[in-house]
CSV table of C-alpha atoms in Angstrom, one decimal:
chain,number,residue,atom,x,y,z
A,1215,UNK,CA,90.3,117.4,131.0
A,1216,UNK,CA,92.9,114.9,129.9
A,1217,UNK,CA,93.8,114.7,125.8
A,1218,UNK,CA,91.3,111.7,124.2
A,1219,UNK,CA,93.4,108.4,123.7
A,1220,UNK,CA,93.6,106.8,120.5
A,1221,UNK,CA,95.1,103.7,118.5
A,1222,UNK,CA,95.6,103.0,115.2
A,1223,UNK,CA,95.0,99.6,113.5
A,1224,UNK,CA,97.2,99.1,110.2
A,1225,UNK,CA,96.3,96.4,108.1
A,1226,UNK,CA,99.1,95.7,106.1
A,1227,UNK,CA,100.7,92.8,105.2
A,1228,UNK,CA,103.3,94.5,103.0
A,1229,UNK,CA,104.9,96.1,106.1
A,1230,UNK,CA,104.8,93.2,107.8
A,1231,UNK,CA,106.9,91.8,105.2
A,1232,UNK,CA,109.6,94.3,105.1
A,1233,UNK,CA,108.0,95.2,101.6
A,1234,UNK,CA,106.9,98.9,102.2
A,1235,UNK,CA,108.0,101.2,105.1
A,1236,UNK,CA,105.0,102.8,107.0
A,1237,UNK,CA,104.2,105.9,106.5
A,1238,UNK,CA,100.7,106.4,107.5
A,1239,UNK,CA,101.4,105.5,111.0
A,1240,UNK,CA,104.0,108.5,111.4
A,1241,UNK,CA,101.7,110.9,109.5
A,1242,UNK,CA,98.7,110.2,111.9
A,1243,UNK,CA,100.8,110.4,114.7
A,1244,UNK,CA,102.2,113.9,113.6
A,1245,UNK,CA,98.5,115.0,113.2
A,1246,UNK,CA,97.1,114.2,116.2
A,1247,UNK,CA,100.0,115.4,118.8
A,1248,UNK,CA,98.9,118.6,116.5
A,1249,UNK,CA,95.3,118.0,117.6
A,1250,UNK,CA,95.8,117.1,120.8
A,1251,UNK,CA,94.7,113.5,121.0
A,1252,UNK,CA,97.5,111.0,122.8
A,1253,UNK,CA,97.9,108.0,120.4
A,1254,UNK,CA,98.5,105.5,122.7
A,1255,UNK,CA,99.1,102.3,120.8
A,1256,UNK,CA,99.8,100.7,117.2
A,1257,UNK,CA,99.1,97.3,116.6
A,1258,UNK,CA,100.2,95.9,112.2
A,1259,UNK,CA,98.5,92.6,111.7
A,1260,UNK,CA,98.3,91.0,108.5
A,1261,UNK,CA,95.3,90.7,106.5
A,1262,UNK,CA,93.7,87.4,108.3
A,1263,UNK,CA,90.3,87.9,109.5
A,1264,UNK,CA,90.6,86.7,113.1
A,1265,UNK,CA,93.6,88.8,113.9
A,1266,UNK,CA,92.2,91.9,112.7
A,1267,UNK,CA,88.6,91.3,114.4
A,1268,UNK,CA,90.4,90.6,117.8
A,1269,UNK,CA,92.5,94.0,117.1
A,1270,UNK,CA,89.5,96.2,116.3
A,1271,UNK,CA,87.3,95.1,119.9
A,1272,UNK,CA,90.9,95.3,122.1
A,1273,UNK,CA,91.6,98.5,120.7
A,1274,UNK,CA,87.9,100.3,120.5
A,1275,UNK,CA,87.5,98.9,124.1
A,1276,UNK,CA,90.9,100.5,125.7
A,1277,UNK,CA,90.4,104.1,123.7
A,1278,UNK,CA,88.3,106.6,122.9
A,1279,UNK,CA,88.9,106.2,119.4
A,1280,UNK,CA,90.3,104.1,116.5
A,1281,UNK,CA,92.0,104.7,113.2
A,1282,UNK,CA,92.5,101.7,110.6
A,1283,UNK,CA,94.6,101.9,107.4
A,1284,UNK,CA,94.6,100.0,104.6
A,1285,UNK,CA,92.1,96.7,103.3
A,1286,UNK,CA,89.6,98.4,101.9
A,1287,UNK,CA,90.4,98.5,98.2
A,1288,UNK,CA,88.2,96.1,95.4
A,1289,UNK,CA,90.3,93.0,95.3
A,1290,UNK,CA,89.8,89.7,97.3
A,1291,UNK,CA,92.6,90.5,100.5
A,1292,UNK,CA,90.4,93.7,101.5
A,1293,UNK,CA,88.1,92.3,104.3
A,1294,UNK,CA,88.7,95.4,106.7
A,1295,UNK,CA,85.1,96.2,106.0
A,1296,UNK,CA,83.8,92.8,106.7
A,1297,UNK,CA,86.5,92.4,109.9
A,1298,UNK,CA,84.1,95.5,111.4
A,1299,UNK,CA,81.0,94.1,110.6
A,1300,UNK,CA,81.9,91.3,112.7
A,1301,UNK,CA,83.6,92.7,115.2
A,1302,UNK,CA,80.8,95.3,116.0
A,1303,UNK,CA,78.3,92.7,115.6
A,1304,UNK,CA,76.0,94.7,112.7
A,1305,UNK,CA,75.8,93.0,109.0
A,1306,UNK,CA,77.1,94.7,105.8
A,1307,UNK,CA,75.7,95.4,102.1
A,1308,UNK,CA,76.3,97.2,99.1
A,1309,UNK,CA,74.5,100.8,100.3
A,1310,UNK,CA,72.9,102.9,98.2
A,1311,UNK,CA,75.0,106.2,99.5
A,1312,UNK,CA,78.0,104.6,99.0
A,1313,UNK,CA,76.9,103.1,95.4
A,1314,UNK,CA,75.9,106.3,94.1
A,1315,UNK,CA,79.2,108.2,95.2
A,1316,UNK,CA,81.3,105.4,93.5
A,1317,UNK,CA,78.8,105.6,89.8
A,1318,UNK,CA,79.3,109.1,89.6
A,1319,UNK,CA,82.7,109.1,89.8
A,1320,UNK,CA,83.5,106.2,87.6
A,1321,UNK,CA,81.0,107.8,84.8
A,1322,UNK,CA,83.2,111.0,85.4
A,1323,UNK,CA,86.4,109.0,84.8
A,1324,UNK,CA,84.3,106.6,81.8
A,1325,UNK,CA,85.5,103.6,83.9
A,1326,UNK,CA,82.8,101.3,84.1
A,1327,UNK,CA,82.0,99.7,87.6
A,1328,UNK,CA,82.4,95.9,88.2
A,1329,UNK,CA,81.3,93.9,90.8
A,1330,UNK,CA,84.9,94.1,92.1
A,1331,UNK,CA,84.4,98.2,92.2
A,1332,UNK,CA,81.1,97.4,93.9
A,1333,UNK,CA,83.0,95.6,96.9
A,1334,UNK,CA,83.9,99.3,97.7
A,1335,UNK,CA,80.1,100.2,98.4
A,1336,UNK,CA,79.9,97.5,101.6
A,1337,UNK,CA,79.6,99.5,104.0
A,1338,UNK,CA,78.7,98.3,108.2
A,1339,UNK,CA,74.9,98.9,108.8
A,1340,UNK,CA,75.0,101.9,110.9
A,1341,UNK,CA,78.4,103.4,109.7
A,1342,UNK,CA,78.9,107.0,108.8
A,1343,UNK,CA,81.0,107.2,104.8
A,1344,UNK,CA,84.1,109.8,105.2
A,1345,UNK,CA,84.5,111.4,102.6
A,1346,UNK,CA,87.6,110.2,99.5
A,1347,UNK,CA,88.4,113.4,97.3
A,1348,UNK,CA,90.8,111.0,95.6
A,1349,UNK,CA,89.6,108.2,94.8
A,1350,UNK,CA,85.8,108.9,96.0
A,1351,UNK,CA,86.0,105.0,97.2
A,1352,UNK,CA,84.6,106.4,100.8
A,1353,UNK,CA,85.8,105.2,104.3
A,1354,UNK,CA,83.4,104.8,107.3
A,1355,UNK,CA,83.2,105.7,111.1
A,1356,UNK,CA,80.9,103.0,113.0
A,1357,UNK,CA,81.1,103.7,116.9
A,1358,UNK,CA,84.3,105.0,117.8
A,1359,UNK,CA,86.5,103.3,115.0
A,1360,UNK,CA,87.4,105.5,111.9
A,1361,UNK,CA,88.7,102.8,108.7
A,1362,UNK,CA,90.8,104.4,105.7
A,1363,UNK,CA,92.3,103.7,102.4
A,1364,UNK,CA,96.1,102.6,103.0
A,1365,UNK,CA,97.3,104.4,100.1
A,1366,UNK,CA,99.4,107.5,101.4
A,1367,UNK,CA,97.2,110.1,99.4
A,1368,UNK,CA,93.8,109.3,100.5
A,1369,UNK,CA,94.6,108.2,103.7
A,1370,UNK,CA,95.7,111.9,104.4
A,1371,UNK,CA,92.7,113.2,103.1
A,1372,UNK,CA,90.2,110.7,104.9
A,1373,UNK,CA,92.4,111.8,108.0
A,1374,UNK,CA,91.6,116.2,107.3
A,1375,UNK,CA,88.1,114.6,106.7
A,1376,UNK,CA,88.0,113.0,110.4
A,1377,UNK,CA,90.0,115.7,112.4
A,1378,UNK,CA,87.0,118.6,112.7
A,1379,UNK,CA,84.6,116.1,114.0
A,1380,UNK,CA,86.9,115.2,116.7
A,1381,UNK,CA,87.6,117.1,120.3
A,1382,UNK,CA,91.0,117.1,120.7
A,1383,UNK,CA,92.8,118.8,124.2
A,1384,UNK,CA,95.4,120.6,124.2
A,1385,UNK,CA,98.2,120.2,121.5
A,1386,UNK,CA,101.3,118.8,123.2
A,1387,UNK,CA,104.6,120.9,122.6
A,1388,UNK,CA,107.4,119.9,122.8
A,1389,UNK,CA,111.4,120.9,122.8
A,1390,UNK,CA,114.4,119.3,122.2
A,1391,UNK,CA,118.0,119.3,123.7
A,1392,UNK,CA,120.9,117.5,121.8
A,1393,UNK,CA,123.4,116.7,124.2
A,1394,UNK,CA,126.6,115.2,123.0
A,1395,UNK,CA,127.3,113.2,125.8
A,1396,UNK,CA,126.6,109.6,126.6
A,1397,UNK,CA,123.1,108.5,127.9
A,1398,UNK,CA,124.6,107.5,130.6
A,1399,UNK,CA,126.2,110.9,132.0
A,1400,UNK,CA,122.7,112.4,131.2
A,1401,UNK,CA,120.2,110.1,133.1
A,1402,UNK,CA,121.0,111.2,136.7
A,1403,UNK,CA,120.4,114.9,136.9
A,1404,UNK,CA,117.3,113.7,133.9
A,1405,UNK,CA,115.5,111.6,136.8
A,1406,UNK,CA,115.7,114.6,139.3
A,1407,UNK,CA,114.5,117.1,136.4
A,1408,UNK,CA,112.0,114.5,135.9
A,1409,UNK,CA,110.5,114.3,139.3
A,1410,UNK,CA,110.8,118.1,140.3
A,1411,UNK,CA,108.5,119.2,136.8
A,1412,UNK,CA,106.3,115.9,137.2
A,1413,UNK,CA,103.7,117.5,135.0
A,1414,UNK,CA,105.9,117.2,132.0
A,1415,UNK,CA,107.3,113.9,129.9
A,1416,UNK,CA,110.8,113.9,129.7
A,1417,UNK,CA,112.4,111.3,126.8
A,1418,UNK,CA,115.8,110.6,126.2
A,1419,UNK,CA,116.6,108.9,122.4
A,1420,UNK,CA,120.2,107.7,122.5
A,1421,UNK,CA,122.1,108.0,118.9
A,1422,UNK,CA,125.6,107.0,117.8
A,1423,UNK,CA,127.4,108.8,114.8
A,1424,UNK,CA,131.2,108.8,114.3
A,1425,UNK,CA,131.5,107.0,117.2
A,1426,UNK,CA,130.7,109.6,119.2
A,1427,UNK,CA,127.7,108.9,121.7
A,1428,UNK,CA,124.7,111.5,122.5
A,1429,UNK,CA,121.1,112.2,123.4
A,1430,UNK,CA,118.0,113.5,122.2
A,1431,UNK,CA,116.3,114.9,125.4
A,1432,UNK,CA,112.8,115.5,124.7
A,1433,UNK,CA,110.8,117.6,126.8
A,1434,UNK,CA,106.8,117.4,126.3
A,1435,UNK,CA,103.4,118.9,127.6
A,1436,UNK,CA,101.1,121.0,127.4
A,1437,UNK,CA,102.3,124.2,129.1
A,1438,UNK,CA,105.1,126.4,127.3
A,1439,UNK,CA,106.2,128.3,130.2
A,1440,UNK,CA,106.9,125.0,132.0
A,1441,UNK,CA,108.9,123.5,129.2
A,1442,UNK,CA,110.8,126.1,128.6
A,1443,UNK,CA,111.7,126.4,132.4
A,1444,UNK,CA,112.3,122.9,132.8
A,1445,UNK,CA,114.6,123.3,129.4
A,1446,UNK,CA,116.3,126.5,130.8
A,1447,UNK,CA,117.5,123.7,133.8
A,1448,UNK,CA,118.7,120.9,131.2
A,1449,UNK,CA,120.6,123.4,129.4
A,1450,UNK,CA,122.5,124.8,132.5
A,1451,UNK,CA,123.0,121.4,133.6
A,1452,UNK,CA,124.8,120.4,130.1
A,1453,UNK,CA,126.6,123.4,128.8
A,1454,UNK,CA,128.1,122.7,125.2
B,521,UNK,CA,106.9,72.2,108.2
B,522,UNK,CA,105.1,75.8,108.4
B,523,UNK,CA,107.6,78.6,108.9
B,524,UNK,CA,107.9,79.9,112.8
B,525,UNK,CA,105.9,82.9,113.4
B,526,UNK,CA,107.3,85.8,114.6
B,527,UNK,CA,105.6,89.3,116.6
B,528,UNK,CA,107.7,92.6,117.3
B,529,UNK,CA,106.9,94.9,120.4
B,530,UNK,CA,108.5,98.5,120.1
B,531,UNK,CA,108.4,100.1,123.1
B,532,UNK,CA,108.3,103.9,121.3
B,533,UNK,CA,107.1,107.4,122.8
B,534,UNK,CA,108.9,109.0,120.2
B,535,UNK,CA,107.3,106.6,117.3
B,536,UNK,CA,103.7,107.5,118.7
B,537,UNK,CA,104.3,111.5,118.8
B,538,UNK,CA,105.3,111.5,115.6
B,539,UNK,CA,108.8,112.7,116.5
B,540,UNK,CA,110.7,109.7,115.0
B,541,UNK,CA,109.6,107.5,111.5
B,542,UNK,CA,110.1,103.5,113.0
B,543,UNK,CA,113.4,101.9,111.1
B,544,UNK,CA,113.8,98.9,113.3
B,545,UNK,CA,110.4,97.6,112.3
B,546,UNK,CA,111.1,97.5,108.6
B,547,UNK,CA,114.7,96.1,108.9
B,548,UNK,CA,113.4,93.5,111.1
B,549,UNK,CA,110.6,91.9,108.6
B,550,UNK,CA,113.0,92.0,106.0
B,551,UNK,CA,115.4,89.7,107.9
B,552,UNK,CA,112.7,87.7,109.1
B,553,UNK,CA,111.3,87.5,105.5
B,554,UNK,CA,115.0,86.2,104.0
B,555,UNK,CA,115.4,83.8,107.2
B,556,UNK,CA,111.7,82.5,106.7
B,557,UNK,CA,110.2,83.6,109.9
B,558,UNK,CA,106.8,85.0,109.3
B,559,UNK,CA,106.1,88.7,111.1
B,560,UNK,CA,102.7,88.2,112.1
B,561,UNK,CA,101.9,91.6,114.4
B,562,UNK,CA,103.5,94.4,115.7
B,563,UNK,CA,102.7,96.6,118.9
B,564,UNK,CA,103.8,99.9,119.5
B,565,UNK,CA,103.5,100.7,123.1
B,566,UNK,CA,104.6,103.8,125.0
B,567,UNK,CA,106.7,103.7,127.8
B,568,UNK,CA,104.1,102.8,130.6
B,569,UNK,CA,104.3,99.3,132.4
B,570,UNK,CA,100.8,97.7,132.3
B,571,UNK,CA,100.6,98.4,128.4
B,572,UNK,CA,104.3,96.9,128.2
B,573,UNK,CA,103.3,94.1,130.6
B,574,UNK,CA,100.3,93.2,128.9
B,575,UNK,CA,101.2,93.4,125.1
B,576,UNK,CA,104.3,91.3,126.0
B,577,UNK,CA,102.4,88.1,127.5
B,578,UNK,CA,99.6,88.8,124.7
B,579,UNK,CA,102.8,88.2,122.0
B,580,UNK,CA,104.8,85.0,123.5
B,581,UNK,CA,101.6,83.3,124.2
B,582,UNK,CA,100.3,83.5,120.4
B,583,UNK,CA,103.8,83.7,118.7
B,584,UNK,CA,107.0,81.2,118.6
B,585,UNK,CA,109.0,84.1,119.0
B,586,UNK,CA,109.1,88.1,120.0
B,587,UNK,CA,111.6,90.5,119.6
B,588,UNK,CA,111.2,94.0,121.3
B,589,UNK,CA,112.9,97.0,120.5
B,590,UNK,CA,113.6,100.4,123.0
B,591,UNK,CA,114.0,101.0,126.2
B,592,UNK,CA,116.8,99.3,127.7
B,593,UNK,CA,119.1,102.2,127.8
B,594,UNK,CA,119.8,104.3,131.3
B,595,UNK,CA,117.5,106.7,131.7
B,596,UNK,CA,114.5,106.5,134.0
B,597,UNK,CA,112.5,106.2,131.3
B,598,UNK,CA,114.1,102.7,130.2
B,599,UNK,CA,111.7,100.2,131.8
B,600,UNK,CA,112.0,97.4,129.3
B,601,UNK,CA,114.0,95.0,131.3
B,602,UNK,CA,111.8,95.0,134.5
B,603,UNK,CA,108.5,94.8,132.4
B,604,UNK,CA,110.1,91.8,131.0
B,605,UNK,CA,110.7,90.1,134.1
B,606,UNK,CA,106.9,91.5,135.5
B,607,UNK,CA,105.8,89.6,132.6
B,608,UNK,CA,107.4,85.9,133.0
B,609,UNK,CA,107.0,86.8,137.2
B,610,UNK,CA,110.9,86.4,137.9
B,611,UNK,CA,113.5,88.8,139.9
B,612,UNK,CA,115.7,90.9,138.1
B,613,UNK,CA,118.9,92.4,139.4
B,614,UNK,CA,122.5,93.3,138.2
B,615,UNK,CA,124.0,90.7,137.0
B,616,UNK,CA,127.8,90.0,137.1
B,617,UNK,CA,128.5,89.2,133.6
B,618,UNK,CA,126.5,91.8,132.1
B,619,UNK,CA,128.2,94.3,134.9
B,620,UNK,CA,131.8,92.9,133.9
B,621,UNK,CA,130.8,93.4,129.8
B,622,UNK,CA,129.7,97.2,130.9
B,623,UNK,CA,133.1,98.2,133.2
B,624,UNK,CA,135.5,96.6,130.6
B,625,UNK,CA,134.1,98.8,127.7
B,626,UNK,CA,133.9,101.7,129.9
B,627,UNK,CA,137.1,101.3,131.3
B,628,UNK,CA,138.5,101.2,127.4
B,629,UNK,CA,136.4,104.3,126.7
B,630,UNK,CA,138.1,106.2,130.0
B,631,UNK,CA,134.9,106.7,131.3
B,632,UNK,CA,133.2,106.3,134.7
B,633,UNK,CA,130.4,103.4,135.0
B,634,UNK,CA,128.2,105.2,137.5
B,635,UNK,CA,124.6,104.2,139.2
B,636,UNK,CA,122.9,104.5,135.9
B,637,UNK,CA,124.9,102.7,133.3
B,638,UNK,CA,124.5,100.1,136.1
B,639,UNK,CA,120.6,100.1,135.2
B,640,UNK,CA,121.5,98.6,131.8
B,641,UNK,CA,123.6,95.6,133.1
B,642,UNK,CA,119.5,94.7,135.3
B,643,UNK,CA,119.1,91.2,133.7
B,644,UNK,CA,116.1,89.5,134.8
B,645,UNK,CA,116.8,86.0,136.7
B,646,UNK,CA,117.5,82.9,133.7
B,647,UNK,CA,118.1,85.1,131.1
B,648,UNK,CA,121.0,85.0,128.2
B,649,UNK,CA,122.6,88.0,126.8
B,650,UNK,CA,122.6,88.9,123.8
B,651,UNK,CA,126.1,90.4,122.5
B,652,UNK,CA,125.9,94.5,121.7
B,653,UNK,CA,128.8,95.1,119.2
B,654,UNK,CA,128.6,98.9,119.4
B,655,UNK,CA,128.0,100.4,123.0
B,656,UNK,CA,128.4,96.6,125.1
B,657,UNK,CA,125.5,97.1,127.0
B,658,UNK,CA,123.7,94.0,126.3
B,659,UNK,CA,120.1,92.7,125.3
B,660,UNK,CA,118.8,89.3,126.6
B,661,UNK,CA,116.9,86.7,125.6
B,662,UNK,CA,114.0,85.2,128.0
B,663,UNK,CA,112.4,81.9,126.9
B,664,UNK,CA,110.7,83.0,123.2
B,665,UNK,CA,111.4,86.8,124.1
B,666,UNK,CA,114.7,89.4,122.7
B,667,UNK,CA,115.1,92.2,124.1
B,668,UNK,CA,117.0,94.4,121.5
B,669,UNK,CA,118.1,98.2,121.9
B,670,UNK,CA,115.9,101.0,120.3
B,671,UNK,CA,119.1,102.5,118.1
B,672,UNK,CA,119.3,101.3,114.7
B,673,UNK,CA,122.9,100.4,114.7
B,674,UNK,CA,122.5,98.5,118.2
B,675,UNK,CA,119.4,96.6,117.3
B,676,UNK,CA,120.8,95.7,113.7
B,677,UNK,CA,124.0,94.0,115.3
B,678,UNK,CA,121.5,92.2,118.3
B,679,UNK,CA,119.5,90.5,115.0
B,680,UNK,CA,122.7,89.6,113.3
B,681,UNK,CA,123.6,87.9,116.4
B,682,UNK,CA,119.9,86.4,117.1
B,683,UNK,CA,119.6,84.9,113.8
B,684,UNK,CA,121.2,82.3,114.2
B,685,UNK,CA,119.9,80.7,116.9
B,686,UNK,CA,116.5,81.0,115.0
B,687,UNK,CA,115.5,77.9,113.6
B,688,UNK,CA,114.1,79.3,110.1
B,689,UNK,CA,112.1,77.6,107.3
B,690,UNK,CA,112.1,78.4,103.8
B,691,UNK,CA,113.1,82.0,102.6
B,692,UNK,CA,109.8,83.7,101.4
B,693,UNK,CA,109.9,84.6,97.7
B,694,UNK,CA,108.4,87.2,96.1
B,695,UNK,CA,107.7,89.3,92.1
B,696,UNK,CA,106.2,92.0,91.8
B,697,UNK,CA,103.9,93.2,88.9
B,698,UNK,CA,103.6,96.6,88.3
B,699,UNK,CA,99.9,97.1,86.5
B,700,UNK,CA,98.2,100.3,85.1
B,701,UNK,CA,94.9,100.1,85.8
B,702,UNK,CA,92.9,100.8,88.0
B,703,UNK,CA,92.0,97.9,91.1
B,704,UNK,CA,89.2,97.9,90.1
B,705,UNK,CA,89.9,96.0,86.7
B,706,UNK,CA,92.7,93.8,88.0
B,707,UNK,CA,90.6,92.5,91.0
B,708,UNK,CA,88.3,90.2,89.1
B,709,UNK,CA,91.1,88.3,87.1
B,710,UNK,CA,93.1,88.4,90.3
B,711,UNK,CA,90.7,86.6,92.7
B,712,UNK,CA,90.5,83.8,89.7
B,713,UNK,CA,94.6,83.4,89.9
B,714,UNK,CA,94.2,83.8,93.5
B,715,UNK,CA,92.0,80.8,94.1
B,716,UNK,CA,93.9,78.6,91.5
B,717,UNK,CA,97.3,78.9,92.8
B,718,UNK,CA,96.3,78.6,96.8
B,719,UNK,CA,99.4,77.7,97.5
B,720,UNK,CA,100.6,81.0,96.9
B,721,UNK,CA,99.9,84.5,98.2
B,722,UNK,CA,98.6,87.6,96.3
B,723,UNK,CA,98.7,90.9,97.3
B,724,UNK,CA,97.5,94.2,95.8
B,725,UNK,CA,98.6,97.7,96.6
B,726,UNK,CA,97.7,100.4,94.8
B,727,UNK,CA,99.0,103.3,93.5
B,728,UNK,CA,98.2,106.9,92.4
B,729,UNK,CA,101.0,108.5,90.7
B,730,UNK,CA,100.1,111.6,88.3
B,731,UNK,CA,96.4,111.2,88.7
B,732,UNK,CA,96.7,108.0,87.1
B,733,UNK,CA,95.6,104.8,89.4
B,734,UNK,CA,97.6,101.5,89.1
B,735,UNK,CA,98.4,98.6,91.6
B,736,UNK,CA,101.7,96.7,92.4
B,737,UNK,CA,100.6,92.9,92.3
B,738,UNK,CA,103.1,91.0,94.5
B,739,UNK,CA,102.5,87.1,94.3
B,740,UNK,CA,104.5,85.5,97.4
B,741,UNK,CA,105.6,82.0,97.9
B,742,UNK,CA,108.6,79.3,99.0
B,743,UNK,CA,108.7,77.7,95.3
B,744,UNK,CA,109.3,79.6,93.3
B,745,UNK,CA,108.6,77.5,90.0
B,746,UNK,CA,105.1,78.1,91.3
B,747,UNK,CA,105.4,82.2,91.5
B,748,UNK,CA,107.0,81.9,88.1
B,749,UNK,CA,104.0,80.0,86.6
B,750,UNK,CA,101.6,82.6,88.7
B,751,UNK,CA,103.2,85.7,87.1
B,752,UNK,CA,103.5,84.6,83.8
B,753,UNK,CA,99.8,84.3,84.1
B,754,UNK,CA,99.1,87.3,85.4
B,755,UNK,CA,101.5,89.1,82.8
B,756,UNK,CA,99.4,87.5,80.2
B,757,UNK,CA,96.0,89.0,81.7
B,758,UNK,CA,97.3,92.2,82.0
B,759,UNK,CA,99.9,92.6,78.9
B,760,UNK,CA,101.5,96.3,78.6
């Protein structure tokens, strides 16, 4: 059975303007080659409710599942919650789960909660809460789409919350070859390595240091004995 | 006149494995931020034509301009070019300029231009180039869409040399207010500030640091009178 496809939706405006570097985006994507599940696509929009409604139904339509990051904090620019609502059609409250989780906590912390903190209990009619050891604030699965915090920390955890419930194939391995010539010596006998072990992904990744040019040849799937055959040929082919 | 809007389309296997942390993405919106073009979106794809196809007509219909970043290299895994020219339904074949840029800089390195390195001088029909400083072979611009190289040094030197040409507007401004406290107490005076100063932008991104919660307020804006009067405001609310 082929790995399940996935996409992940980032909501965040303060990537988009060169504010904050991602980092949520390379941490899922470390997680789910782990687990087996191909993520196929990334799509950053900012926090504008058309764009991000549009996002969610092209992505939940093209993959088996979705991730989101980020939007659903207390303050007026989190609408991710809302943007699902619409997008799957169902309306959205304050639930009585979600506000118990979030009164307990801020009693534990002496914090009292606000109608700001209340935002935080909307939760899709329908959804499933996943589970915030952090900040207890809980995420939500609704259909195939999975939305979490955007902060680093509890995005991670939401993530180790998600990755039991889903069926991941077959971690992909992978190995790499550094080969200090220029991409261009290397992509011949690549396309015929490529072609003979068809069953495996072969990627090149050009870098440039000294002035000196090279490659990163990458050599993915799901088999070891393959890869390391295929990797056995690359080798011979570019001796150091 | 609003600022021109901008999408990116990385074209990034080794993004969505997790084997690589995007740069070009983050260097990009800070450029685009300082030249007052506004990111709107970006799409990581991998390296499969329909998904390249698709995302790239998606972009240039909604956006006044796209830059792309990846796979214009020689390896058979480099399909950017022809995707491109799929996309705006024109030929693409080597091109004598773009050959005679490749042979001069390989004939200075002492090195043989072979059927590969030809790949990379495959300009799809109406195109301009776009100069490449470091290793020659060039990117190309087709009607709103630049087609940059995947290495950070390459695709640094292919903006400096796109910017330009971009007509920008007025450089986006931004302060930042770090508060500690939680969201939760800074969202209510926030959405006040918020609605007052509309012509302004306010964004909230929290923190954990130390088990202690706290939020970085950014307020963004092209006068910056304006985002002086908003912070000083938002200082007072939240004094130290």
């Amino acid at each position: 059975m082929p790995n399940p496809t996935a996409a992940m939706l980032v909501i965040g405006d303060e990537i988009l303007s060169g504010r904050t570097r991602d980092a949520n985006m390379h941490y899922l994507a470390g997680e789910f080659t782990k687990h087996g599940v191909d993520l196929r696509e990334v799509r950053i929009v900012s926090d504008d409710r058309p764009a991000i409604v549009a996002a969610l139904n092209a992505l939940r339509d093209a993959h088996d599942l979705v991730v989101t990051s980020g939007g659903i904090g207390p303050t007026h620019d989190d609408i991710t919650a809302d943007c699902v609502a619409e997008a799957f059609g169902v309306g959205i409250d304050v639930r009585a789960d979600a506000r118990a989780v979030l009164e307990a906590h801020y009693e534990r912390q002496g914090t009292q909660i606000n109608e700001a903190r209340l935002r935080m209990a909307r939760i899709p009619d329908g959804a499933t809460l996943i589970d915030n050891p952090v900040s207890a604030a809980p995420g939500f699965s609704l259909g195939n789409v999975h939305v979490m915090a955007g902060v680093p920390a509890i995005f991670q955890a939401m993530v180790a919350s998600l990755l039991p419930h889903v069926t991941g194939g077959q971690p992909l391995l992978s190995q790499n070859l550094r080969i200090q010539r220029g991409e261009g010596d290397i992509a011949g006998p690549l396309r015929v390595l490529a072609e003979e072990f068809d069953d495996l992904q072969f990627g090149s990744y050009p870098f440039q240091k000294d002035g000196a040019f090279g490659a990163n040849i990458v050599i993915r799937g799901t088999d070891g004995a393959r890869i390391d055959a295929a990797m056995a040929r690359l080798s011979a082919a570019f001796p150091e």
